[in-house]
């Protein structure tokens, strides 16, 4: 009697599981189309192929991963973000019962990171630079640019509170500086450019010191702890007193360096 009941329960479970597997395996519930939107640099075919691999196979050799009821949504998002550093954010949503929508927001190039130290003429041609977004996140190797398409950053990489990537390590996915420090430095840059001092490169030094290399060849030194608005106003006033109009390229060419790292003091040195 007990054996008969056990057999009946087991047979019922097999029928239930079989029915679920059959239902989930129905073509009416299987993902056959993947729509990718929002991508401009990343290829649609590349993303589509990646997602198809994510939903291939079965759970426990029974349940299809490409079923609209079972597809691994969070895993798809995580793996796409881990594999494609250009992706800033992503949405994965079903479209009906047989389609999946992948909506991508790509990172926008903001500046370049070109290594730990700036040479006399900038990054050598054979040294790769990397795009950063507006937070200082390195997301792709950049082609070589002529002119001043993007400002170049130099200095050791910062990652999760610790510096450092060895030079041999590919830095894609690294962080140049903590977000707050990166934004402070870029505020300094924006304010300096408003008064006429165009910046071609920025080097983060020890103890919070930063060097701005202006396009005409001079340098400006300051510390990240200083107040950007007040300091740039003081630099402009001192510049006009010592040299003249900072918007005049001939005047800017006179600069060897401007040292503004010390409280209430700004030191100028002219080129010989």
PDB file of C-alpha atoms in Angstrom:
ATOM      1  CA  UNK A   1       0.000   0.000   0.000  1.00  0.00           C
ATOM      2  CA  UNK A   2       2.744   2.424   1.013  1.00  0.00           C
ATOM      3  CA  UNK A   3       4.765   1.499  -2.066  1.00  0.00           C
ATOM      4  CA  UNK A   4       1.730   2.134  -4.251  1.00  0.00           C
ATOM      5  CA  UNK A   5       1.198   5.600  -2.708  1.00  0.00           C
ATOM      6  CA  UNK A   6       4.873   6.437  -3.128  1.00  0.00           C
ATOM      7  CA  UNK A   7       4.781   5.341  -6.753  1.00  0.00           C
ATOM      8  CA  UNK A   8       1.627   7.406  -7.384  1.00  0.00           C
ATOM      9  CA  UNK A   9       3.186  10.529  -5.834  1.00  0.00           C
ATOM     10  CA  UNK A  10       6.405  10.005  -7.780  1.00  0.00           C
ATOM     11  CA  UNK A  11       4.461   9.527 -11.023  1.00  0.00           C
ATOM     12  CA  UNK A  12       2.410  12.677 -10.321  1.00  0.00           C
ATOM     13  CA  UNK A  13       5.582  14.689  -9.721  1.00  0.00           C
ATOM     14  CA  UNK A  14       7.035  13.420 -12.982  1.00  0.00           C
ATOM     15  CA  UNK A  15       3.891  14.500 -14.803  1.00  0.00           C
ATOM     16  CA  UNK A  16       3.940  17.959 -13.168  1.00  0.00           C
ATOM     17  CA  UNK A  17       7.626  18.531 -13.881  1.00  0.00           C
ATOM     18  CA  UNK A  18       7.205  17.200 -17.400  1.00  0.00           C
ATOM     19  CA  UNK A  19       4.271  19.531 -17.948  1.00  0.00           C
ATOM     20  CA  UNK A  20       6.291  22.537 -16.713  1.00  0.00           C
ATOM     21  CA  UNK A  21       9.251  21.626 -18.903  1.00  0.00           C
ATOM     22  CA  UNK A  22       6.977  21.126 -21.888  1.00  0.00           C
ATOM     23  CA  UNK A  23       5.253  24.473 -21.289  1.00  0.00           C
ATOM     24  CA  UNK A  24       8.499  26.428 -20.800  1.00  0.00           C
ATOM     25  CA  UNK A  25       9.990  24.768 -23.879  1.00  0.00           C
ATOM     26  CA  UNK A  26       7.131  25.900 -26.067  1.00  0.00           C
ATOM     27  CA  UNK A  27       8.248  28.086 -29.006  1.00  0.00           C
ATOM     28  CA  UNK A  28       5.599  30.589 -27.896  1.00  0.00           C
ATOM     29  CA  UNK A  29       7.668  31.290 -24.746  1.00  0.00           C
ATOM     30  CA  UNK A  30      11.209  31.082 -26.153  1.00  0.00           C
ATOM     31  CA  UNK A  31      13.317  34.164 -26.884  1.00  0.00           C
ATOM     32  CA  UNK A  32      13.971  34.287 -30.624  1.00  0.00           C
ATOM     33  CA  UNK A  33      14.712  37.984 -31.107  1.00  0.00           C
ATOM     34  CA  UNK A  34      17.117  40.316 -29.271  1.00  0.00           C
ATOM     35  CA  UNK A  35      16.802  44.061 -29.839  1.00  0.00           C
ATOM     36  CA  UNK A  36      19.764  46.283 -28.942  1.00  0.00           C
ATOM     37  CA  UNK A  37      19.343  50.048 -28.636  1.00  0.00           C
ATOM     38  CA  UNK A  38      21.448  52.972 -27.392  1.00  0.00           C
ATOM     39  CA  UNK A  39      24.764  51.621 -28.663  1.00  0.00           C
ATOM     40  CA  UNK A  40      26.886  53.818 -30.920  1.00  0.00           C
ATOM     41  CA  UNK A  41      30.405  52.365 -30.623  1.00  0.00           C
ATOM     42  CA  UNK A  42      29.625  48.806 -29.543  1.00  0.00           C
ATOM     43  CA  UNK A  43      28.361  46.600 -32.352  1.00  0.00           C
ATOM     44  CA  UNK A  44      24.807  45.325 -32.269  1.00  0.00           C
ATOM     45  CA  UNK A  45      25.887  41.877 -33.497  1.00  0.00           C
ATOM     46  CA  UNK A  46      28.544  41.711 -30.783  1.00  0.00           C
ATOM     47  CA  UNK A  47      26.023  42.405 -28.028  1.00  0.00           C
ATOM     48  CA  UNK A  48      23.401  40.106 -29.561  1.00  0.00           C
ATOM     49  CA  UNK A  49      25.857  37.191 -29.811  1.00  0.00           C
ATOM     50  CA  UNK A  50      26.949  37.749 -26.217  1.00  0.00           C
ATOM     51  CA  UNK A  51      23.374  37.674 -24.919  1.00  0.00           C
ATOM     52  CA  UNK A  52      22.516  34.587 -26.971  1.00  0.00           C
ATOM     53  CA  UNK A  53      25.377  32.730 -25.274  1.00  0.00           C
ATOM     54  CA  UNK A  54      24.055  33.883 -21.898  1.00  0.00           C
ATOM     55  CA  UNK A  55      20.628  32.353 -22.585  1.00  0.00           C
ATOM     56  CA  UNK A  56      21.841  29.172 -24.238  1.00  0.00           C
ATOM     57  CA  UNK A  57      21.627  25.839 -22.450  1.00  0.00           C
ATOM     58  CA  UNK A  58      19.341  24.640 -19.683  1.00  0.00           C
ATOM     59  CA  UNK A  59      18.981  24.782 -15.919  1.00  0.00           C
ATOM     60  CA  UNK A  60      19.438  21.312 -14.387  1.00  0.00           C
ATOM     61  CA  UNK A  61      19.451  19.880 -17.930  1.00  0.00           C
ATOM     62  CA  UNK A  62      15.682  20.503 -18.060  1.00  0.00           C
ATOM     63  CA  UNK A  63      14.554  24.128 -18.083  1.00  0.00           C
ATOM     64  CA  UNK A  64      15.569  26.281 -21.085  1.00  0.00           C
ATOM     65  CA  UNK A  65      17.429  29.482 -20.217  1.00  0.00           C
ATOM     66  CA  UNK A  66      15.937  31.232 -23.226  1.00  0.00           C
ATOM     67  CA  UNK A  67      12.411  30.891 -21.875  1.00  0.00           C
ATOM     68  CA  UNK A  68      10.927  34.347 -21.359  1.00  0.00           C
ATOM     69  CA  UNK A  69       9.971  33.214 -17.839  1.00  0.00           C
ATOM     70  CA  UNK A  70      13.447  31.971 -16.884  1.00  0.00           C
ATOM     71  CA  UNK A  71      16.057  34.043 -18.727  1.00  0.00           C
ATOM     72  CA  UNK A  72      18.879  35.185 -16.363  1.00  0.00           C
ATOM     73  CA  UNK A  73      18.203  38.938 -16.358  1.00  0.00           C
ATOM     74  CA  UNK A  74      20.602  39.995 -13.589  1.00  0.00           C
ATOM     75  CA  UNK A  75      23.379  37.758 -14.851  1.00  0.00           C
ATOM     76  CA  UNK A  76      23.048  39.235 -18.364  1.00  0.00           C
ATOM     77  CA  UNK A  77      23.353  42.766 -16.953  1.00  0.00           C
ATOM     78  CA  UNK A  78      26.324  41.910 -14.741  1.00  0.00           C
ATOM     79  CA  UNK A  79      28.213  40.011 -17.420  1.00  0.00           C
ATOM     80  CA  UNK A  80      27.664  42.744 -20.021  1.00  0.00           C
ATOM     81  CA  UNK A  81      28.947  45.420 -17.598  1.00  0.00           C
ATOM     82  CA  UNK A  82      31.958  43.261 -16.691  1.00  0.00           C
ATOM     83  CA  UNK A  83      32.813  42.417 -20.304  1.00  0.00           C
ATOM     84  CA  UNK A  84      32.148  45.768 -22.006  1.00  0.00           C
ATOM     85  CA  UNK A  85      33.607  48.630 -19.981  1.00  0.00           C
ATOM     86  CA  UNK A  86      32.133  51.158 -22.419  1.00  0.00           C
ATOM     87  CA  UNK A  87      28.700  50.362 -20.983  1.00  0.00           C
ATOM     88  CA  UNK A  88      27.727  52.774 -18.218  1.00  0.00           C
ATOM     89  CA  UNK A  89      24.286  51.331 -17.530  1.00  0.00           C
ATOM     90  CA  UNK A  90      21.954  48.801 -19.080  1.00  0.00           C
ATOM     91  CA  UNK A  91      18.298  47.776 -19.002  1.00  0.00           C
ATOM     92  CA  UNK A  92      17.089  44.294 -19.929  1.00  0.00           C
ATOM     93  CA  UNK A  93      13.351  43.962 -20.467  1.00  0.00           C
ATOM     94  CA  UNK A  94      11.069  41.447 -22.214  1.00  0.00           C
ATOM     95  CA  UNK A  95       9.212  42.522 -25.329  1.00  0.00           C
ATOM     96  CA  UNK A  96       6.200  40.280 -25.552  1.00  0.00           C
ATOM     97  CA  UNK A  97       6.844  36.551 -25.077  1.00  0.00           C
ATOM     98  CA  UNK A  98       9.588  35.941 -27.648  1.00  0.00           C
ATOM     99  CA  UNK A  99      11.809  39.053 -27.656  1.00  0.00           C
ATOM    100  CA  UNK A 100      14.312  40.700 -25.327  1.00  0.00           C
ATOM    101  CA  UNK A 101      15.209  44.397 -25.318  1.00  0.00           C
ATOM    102  CA  UNK A 102      18.763  45.416 -24.380  1.00  0.00           C
ATOM    103  CA  UNK A 103      18.947  49.181 -23.825  1.00  0.00           C
ATOM    104  CA  UNK A 104      22.526  50.445 -23.449  1.00  0.00           C
ATOM    105  CA  UNK A 105      23.907  53.733 -22.160  1.00  0.00           C
ATOM    106  CA  UNK A 106      27.537  54.021 -23.282  1.00  0.00           C
ATOM    107  CA  UNK A 107      30.246  55.991 -21.505  1.00  0.00           C
ATOM    108  CA  UNK A 108      31.242  59.207 -23.273  1.00  0.00           C
ATOM    109  CA  UNK A 109      34.940  60.064 -23.758  1.00  0.00           C
ATOM    110  CA  UNK A 110      35.832  62.951 -21.476  1.00  0.00           C
ATOM    111  CA  UNK A 111      39.620  62.922 -21.270  1.00  0.00           C
ATOM    112  CA  UNK A 112      42.664  60.668 -21.688  1.00  0.00           C
ATOM    113  CA  UNK A 113      44.895  58.891 -19.212  1.00  0.00           C
ATOM    114  CA  UNK A 114      48.330  58.456 -20.792  1.00  0.00           C
ATOM    115  CA  UNK A 115      50.534  56.957 -18.108  1.00  0.00           C
ATOM    116  CA  UNK A 116      52.179  57.868 -14.834  1.00  0.00           C
ATOM    117  CA  UNK A 117      54.550  60.584 -16.049  1.00  0.00           C
ATOM    118  CA  UNK A 118      54.403  63.323 -18.660  1.00  0.00           C
ATOM    119  CA  UNK A 119      57.441  63.715 -20.902  1.00  0.00           C
ATOM    120  CA  UNK A 120      58.646  66.999 -22.305  1.00  0.00           C
ATOM    121  CA  UNK A 121      56.500  66.646 -25.434  1.00  0.00           C
ATOM    122  CA  UNK A 122      53.569  64.675 -24.028  1.00  0.00           C
ATOM    123  CA  UNK A 123      52.868  60.972 -24.504  1.00  0.00           C
ATOM    124  CA  UNK A 124      55.177  59.229 -27.018  1.00  0.00           C
ATOM    125  CA  UNK A 125      53.452  58.060 -30.200  1.00  0.00           C
ATOM    126  CA  UNK A 126      53.923  54.384 -29.301  1.00  0.00           C
ATOM    127  CA  UNK A 127      52.494  54.793 -25.782  1.00  0.00           C
ATOM    128  CA  UNK A 128      48.769  53.994 -25.575  1.00  0.00           C
ATOM    129  CA  UNK A 129      46.353  56.415 -23.951  1.00  0.00           C
ATOM    130  CA  UNK A 130      42.972  55.421 -22.567  1.00  0.00           C
ATOM    131  CA  UNK A 131      39.622  57.156 -22.623  1.00  0.00           C
ATOM    132  CA  UNK A 132      38.184  58.181 -19.266  1.00  0.00           C
ATOM    133  CA  UNK A 133      34.609  59.188 -18.605  1.00  0.00           C
ATOM    134  CA  UNK A 134      33.698  62.215 -16.501  1.00  0.00           C
ATOM    135  CA  UNK A 135      34.312  60.272 -13.278  1.00  0.00           C
ATOM    136  CA  UNK A 136      37.885  59.238 -14.152  1.00  0.00           C
ATOM    137  CA  UNK A 137      36.979  55.642 -15.070  1.00  0.00           C
ATOM    138  CA  UNK A 138      39.185  54.181 -17.837  1.00  0.00           C
ATOM    139  CA  UNK A 139      37.005  52.294 -20.295  1.00  0.00           C
ATOM    140  CA  UNK A 140      38.853  51.837 -23.617  1.00  0.00           C
ATOM    141  CA  UNK A 141      42.167  52.318 -25.362  1.00  0.00           C
ATOM    142  CA  UNK A 142      42.110  55.495 -27.420  1.00  0.00           C
ATOM    143  CA  UNK A 143      43.453  56.054 -30.936  1.00  0.00           C
ATOM    144  CA  UNK A 144      46.252  58.575 -31.373  1.00  0.00           C
ATOM    145  CA  UNK A 145      44.892  62.079 -31.776  1.00  0.00           C
ATOM    146  CA  UNK A 146      46.461  65.091 -33.389  1.00  0.00           C
ATOM    147  CA  UNK A 147      46.029  68.495 -31.799  1.00  0.00           C
ATOM    148  CA  UNK A 148      44.150  68.927 -28.534  1.00  0.00           C
ATOM    149  CA  UNK A 149      41.040  66.769 -28.938  1.00  0.00           C
ATOM    150  CA  UNK A 150      41.113  65.711 -25.255  1.00  0.00           C
ATOM    151  CA  UNK A 151      43.083  66.859 -22.239  1.00  0.00           C
ATOM    152  CA  UNK A 152      45.670  64.275 -21.146  1.00  0.00           C
ATOM    153  CA  UNK A 153      45.968  63.095 -17.532  1.00  0.00           C
ATOM    154  CA  UNK A 154      49.081  61.595 -15.986  1.00  0.00           C
ATOM    155  CA  UNK A 155      49.696  59.956 -12.628  1.00  0.00           C
ATOM    156  CA  UNK A 156      49.368  56.589 -10.852  1.00  0.00           C
ATOM    157  CA  UNK A 157      46.050  54.788 -11.095  1.00  0.00           C
ATOM    158  CA  UNK A 158      43.761  54.662  -8.084  1.00  0.00           C
ATOM    159  CA  UNK A 159      41.643  51.554  -7.436  1.00  0.00           C
ATOM    160  CA  UNK A 160      39.328  50.911  -4.497  1.00  0.00           C
ATOM    161  CA  UNK A 161      41.343  53.051  -2.133  1.00  0.00           C
ATOM    162  CA  UNK A 162      44.764  51.783  -3.236  1.00  0.00           C
ATOM    163  CA  UNK A 163      47.049  52.897  -5.957  1.00  0.00           C
ATOM    164  CA  UNK A 164      48.370  50.904  -8.411  1.00  0.00           C
ATOM    165  CA  UNK A 165      48.484  49.054 -11.538  1.00  0.00           C
ATOM    166  CA  UNK A 166      51.877  47.844 -12.723  1.00  0.00           C
ATOM    167  CA  UNK A 167      52.831  49.365 -16.080  1.00  0.00           C
ATOM    168  CA  UNK A 168      52.362  45.982 -17.765  1.00  0.00           C
ATOM    169  CA  UNK A 169      48.744  45.694 -16.609  1.00  0.00           C
ATOM    170  CA  UNK A 170      46.042  46.779 -19.045  1.00  0.00           C
ATOM    171  CA  UNK A 171      44.320  49.603 -17.131  1.00  0.00           C
ATOM    172  CA  UNK A 172      40.862  49.356 -18.740  1.00  0.00           C
ATOM    173  CA  UNK A 173      38.370  49.221 -15.874  1.00  0.00           C
ATOM    174  CA  UNK A 174      40.665  51.140 -13.517  1.00  0.00           C
ATOM    175  CA  UNK A 175      39.983  54.480 -11.826  1.00  0.00           C
ATOM    176  CA  UNK A 176      42.446  57.344 -12.223  1.00  0.00           C
ATOM    177  CA  UNK A 177      41.454  59.294  -9.094  1.00  0.00           C
ATOM    178  CA  UNK A 178      38.646  59.271  -6.530  1.00  0.00           C
ATOM    179  CA  UNK A 179      35.603  60.862  -8.169  1.00  0.00           C
ATOM    180  CA  UNK A 180      35.570  63.921  -5.899  1.00  0.00           C
ATOM    181  CA  UNK A 181      39.245  64.679  -6.587  1.00  0.00           C
ATOM    182  CA  UNK A 182      38.850  64.152 -10.323  1.00  0.00           C
ATOM    183  CA  UNK A 183      35.919  66.563 -10.415  1.00  0.00           C
ATOM    184  CA  UNK A 184      37.815  69.155  -8.346  1.00  0.00           C
ATOM    185  CA  UNK A 185      40.753  69.052 -10.751  1.00  0.00           C
ATOM    186  CA  UNK A 186      38.449  69.436 -13.733  1.00  0.00           C
ATOM    187  CA  UNK A 187      36.715  72.380 -12.071  1.00  0.00           C
ATOM    188  CA  UNK A 188      40.141  74.031 -11.766  1.00  0.00           C
ATOM    189  CA  UNK A 189      40.759  73.313 -15.431  1.00  0.00           C
ATOM    190  CA  UNK A 190      37.414  74.748 -16.528  1.00  0.00           C
ATOM    191  CA  UNK A 191      37.967  77.913 -14.489  1.00  0.00           C
ATOM    192  CA  UNK A 192      41.513  78.364 -15.813  1.00  0.00           C
ATOM    193  CA  UNK A 193      40.303  77.984 -19.388  1.00  0.00           C
ATOM    194  CA  UNK A 194      37.596  80.575 -18.817  1.00  0.00           C
ATOM    195  CA  UNK A 195      40.244  83.175 -18.026  1.00  0.00           C
ATOM    196  CA  UNK A 196      42.216  82.172 -21.132  1.00  0.00           C
ATOM    197  CA  UNK A 197      44.710  79.557 -19.888  1.00  0.00           C
ATOM    198  CA  UNK A 198      44.128  76.550 -22.166  1.00  0.00           C
ATOM    199  CA  UNK A 199      45.254  73.242 -20.651  1.00  0.00           C
ATOM    200  CA  UNK A 200      46.790  70.405 -22.684  1.00  0.00           C
ATOM    201  CA  UNK A 201      47.806  68.035 -19.866  1.00  0.00           C
ATOM    202  CA  UNK A 202      47.324  67.513 -16.132  1.00  0.00           C
ATOM    203  CA  UNK A 203      49.658  65.558 -13.839  1.00  0.00           C
ATOM    204  CA  UNK A 204      48.626  64.374 -10.368  1.00  0.00           C
ATOM    205  CA  UNK A 205      51.658  64.446  -8.066  1.00  0.00           C
ATOM    206  CA  UNK A 206      52.323  63.324  -4.497  1.00  0.00           C
ATOM    207  CA  UNK A 207      50.794  65.070  -1.463  1.00  0.00           C
ATOM    208  CA  UNK A 208      47.821  66.331  -3.478  1.00  0.00           C
ATOM    209  CA  UNK A 209      49.850  68.578  -5.764  1.00  0.00           C
ATOM    210  CA  UNK A 210      48.717  68.939  -9.377  1.00  0.00           C
ATOM    211  CA  UNK A 211      50.522  70.382 -12.403  1.00  0.00           C
ATOM    212  CA  UNK A 212      48.618  71.909 -15.319  1.00  0.00           C
ATOM    213  CA  UNK A 213      50.581  72.120 -18.564  1.00  0.00           C
ATOM    214  CA  UNK A 214      49.274  74.948 -20.729  1.00  0.00           C
ATOM    215  CA  UNK A 215      49.366  74.782 -24.498  1.00  0.00           C
ATOM    216  CA  UNK A 216      52.051  77.432 -24.858  1.00  0.00           C
ATOM    217  CA  UNK A 217      54.474  75.396 -22.749  1.00  0.00           C
ATOM    218  CA  UNK A 218      54.245  76.840 -19.233  1.00  0.00           C
ATOM    219  CA  UNK A 219      52.969  75.149 -16.097  1.00  0.00           C
ATOM    220  CA  UNK A 220      50.614  75.967 -13.236  1.00  0.00           C
ATOM    221  CA  UNK A 221      50.988  74.209  -9.877  1.00  0.00           C
ATOM    222  CA  UNK A 222      48.323  73.997  -7.186  1.00  0.00           C
ATOM    223  CA  UNK A 223      47.047  71.653  -4.482  1.00  0.00           C
ATOM    224  CA  UNK A 224      43.743  69.763  -4.642  1.00  0.00           C
ATOM    225  CA  UNK A 225      42.793  70.989  -1.155  1.00  0.00           C
ATOM    226  CA  UNK A 226      42.619  74.606  -2.278  1.00  0.00           C
ATOM    227  CA  UNK A 227      39.392  76.376  -3.190  1.00  0.00           C
ATOM    228  CA  UNK A 228      39.098  76.464  -7.008  1.00  0.00           C
ATOM    229  CA  UNK A 229      37.031  79.646  -7.354  1.00  0.00           C
ATOM    230  CA  UNK A 230      39.181  81.763  -5.039  1.00  0.00           C
ATOM    231  CA  UNK A 231      42.485  80.427  -6.314  1.00  0.00           C
ATOM    232  CA  UNK A 232      41.730  80.994 -10.001  1.00  0.00           C
ATOM    233  CA  UNK A 233      40.476  84.501  -9.228  1.00  0.00           C
ATOM    234  CA  UNK A 234      43.765  85.197  -7.411  1.00  0.00           C
ATOM    235  CA  UNK A 235      45.762  83.718 -10.311  1.00  0.00           C
ATOM    236  CA  UNK A 236      43.950  85.946 -12.811  1.00  0.00           C
ATOM    237  CA  UNK A 237      44.547  89.080 -10.735  1.00  0.00           C
ATOM    238  CA  UNK A 238      48.214  88.263 -10.211  1.00  0.00           C
ATOM    239  CA  UNK A 239      48.622  87.307 -13.881  1.00  0.00           C
ATOM    240  CA  UNK A 240      47.274  90.647 -15.063  1.00  0.00           C
ATOM    241  CA  UNK A 241      49.550  92.464 -12.636  1.00  0.00           C
ATOM    242  CA  UNK A 242      52.719  90.506 -13.462  1.00  0.00           C
ATOM    243  CA  UNK A 243      52.287  89.674 -17.156  1.00  0.00           C
ATOM    244  CA  UNK A 244      49.159  91.142 -18.727  1.00  0.00           C
ATOM    245  CA  UNK A 245      46.009  89.683 -20.255  1.00  0.00           C
ATOM    246  CA  UNK A 246      45.912  85.850 -19.848  1.00  0.00           C
ATOM    247  CA  UNK A 247      43.815  85.612 -23.027  1.00  0.00           C
ATOM    248  CA  UNK A 248      46.713  86.994 -25.084  1.00  0.00           C
ATOM    249  CA  UNK A 249      48.718  84.041 -26.529  1.00  0.00           C
ATOM    250  CA  UNK A 250      51.922  86.125 -26.684  1.00  0.00           C
ATOM    251  CA  UNK A 251      51.545  86.891 -22.991  1.00  0.00           C
ATOM    252  CA  UNK A 252      50.942  83.224 -22.145  1.00  0.00           C
ATOM    253  CA  UNK A 253      54.131  82.249 -23.971  1.00  0.00           C
ATOM    254  CA  UNK A 254      56.128  84.187 -21.357  1.00  0.00           C
ATOM    255  CA  UNK A 255      55.141  81.737 -18.601  1.00  0.00           C
ATOM    256  CA  UNK A 256      57.699  79.251 -17.331  1.00  0.00           C
ATOM    257  CA  UNK A 257      55.564  78.373 -14.324  1.00  0.00           C
ATOM    258  CA  UNK A 258      52.992  79.750 -11.891  1.00  0.00           C
ATOM    259  CA  UNK A 259      53.196  78.200  -8.422  1.00  0.00           C
ATOM    260  CA  UNK A 260      49.956  78.665  -6.477  1.00  0.00           C
ATOM    261  CA  UNK A 261      50.383  75.902  -3.890  1.00  0.00           C
ATOM    262  CA  UNK A 262      51.050  78.206  -0.952  1.00  0.00           C
ATOM    263  CA  UNK A 263      48.425  80.110   1.035  1.00  0.00           C
ATOM    264  CA  UNK A 264      47.979  83.724  -0.082  1.00  0.00           C
ATOM    265  CA  UNK A 265      51.069  83.579  -2.295  1.00  0.00           C
ATOM    266  CA  UNK A 266      51.416  83.106  -6.044  1.00  0.00           C
ATOM    267  CA  UNK A 267      54.879  82.835  -7.583  1.00  0.00           C
ATOM    268  CA  UNK A 268      55.568  83.591 -11.237  1.00  0.00           C
ATOM    269  CA  UNK A 269      58.612  82.681 -13.284  1.00  0.00           C
ATOM    270  CA  UNK A 270      59.002  83.987 -16.820  1.00  0.00           C
ATOM    271  CA  UNK A 271      60.840  82.182 -19.556  1.00  0.00           C
ATOM    272  CA  UNK A 272      64.301  83.550 -20.267  1.00  0.00           C
TER     273      UNK A 272
END
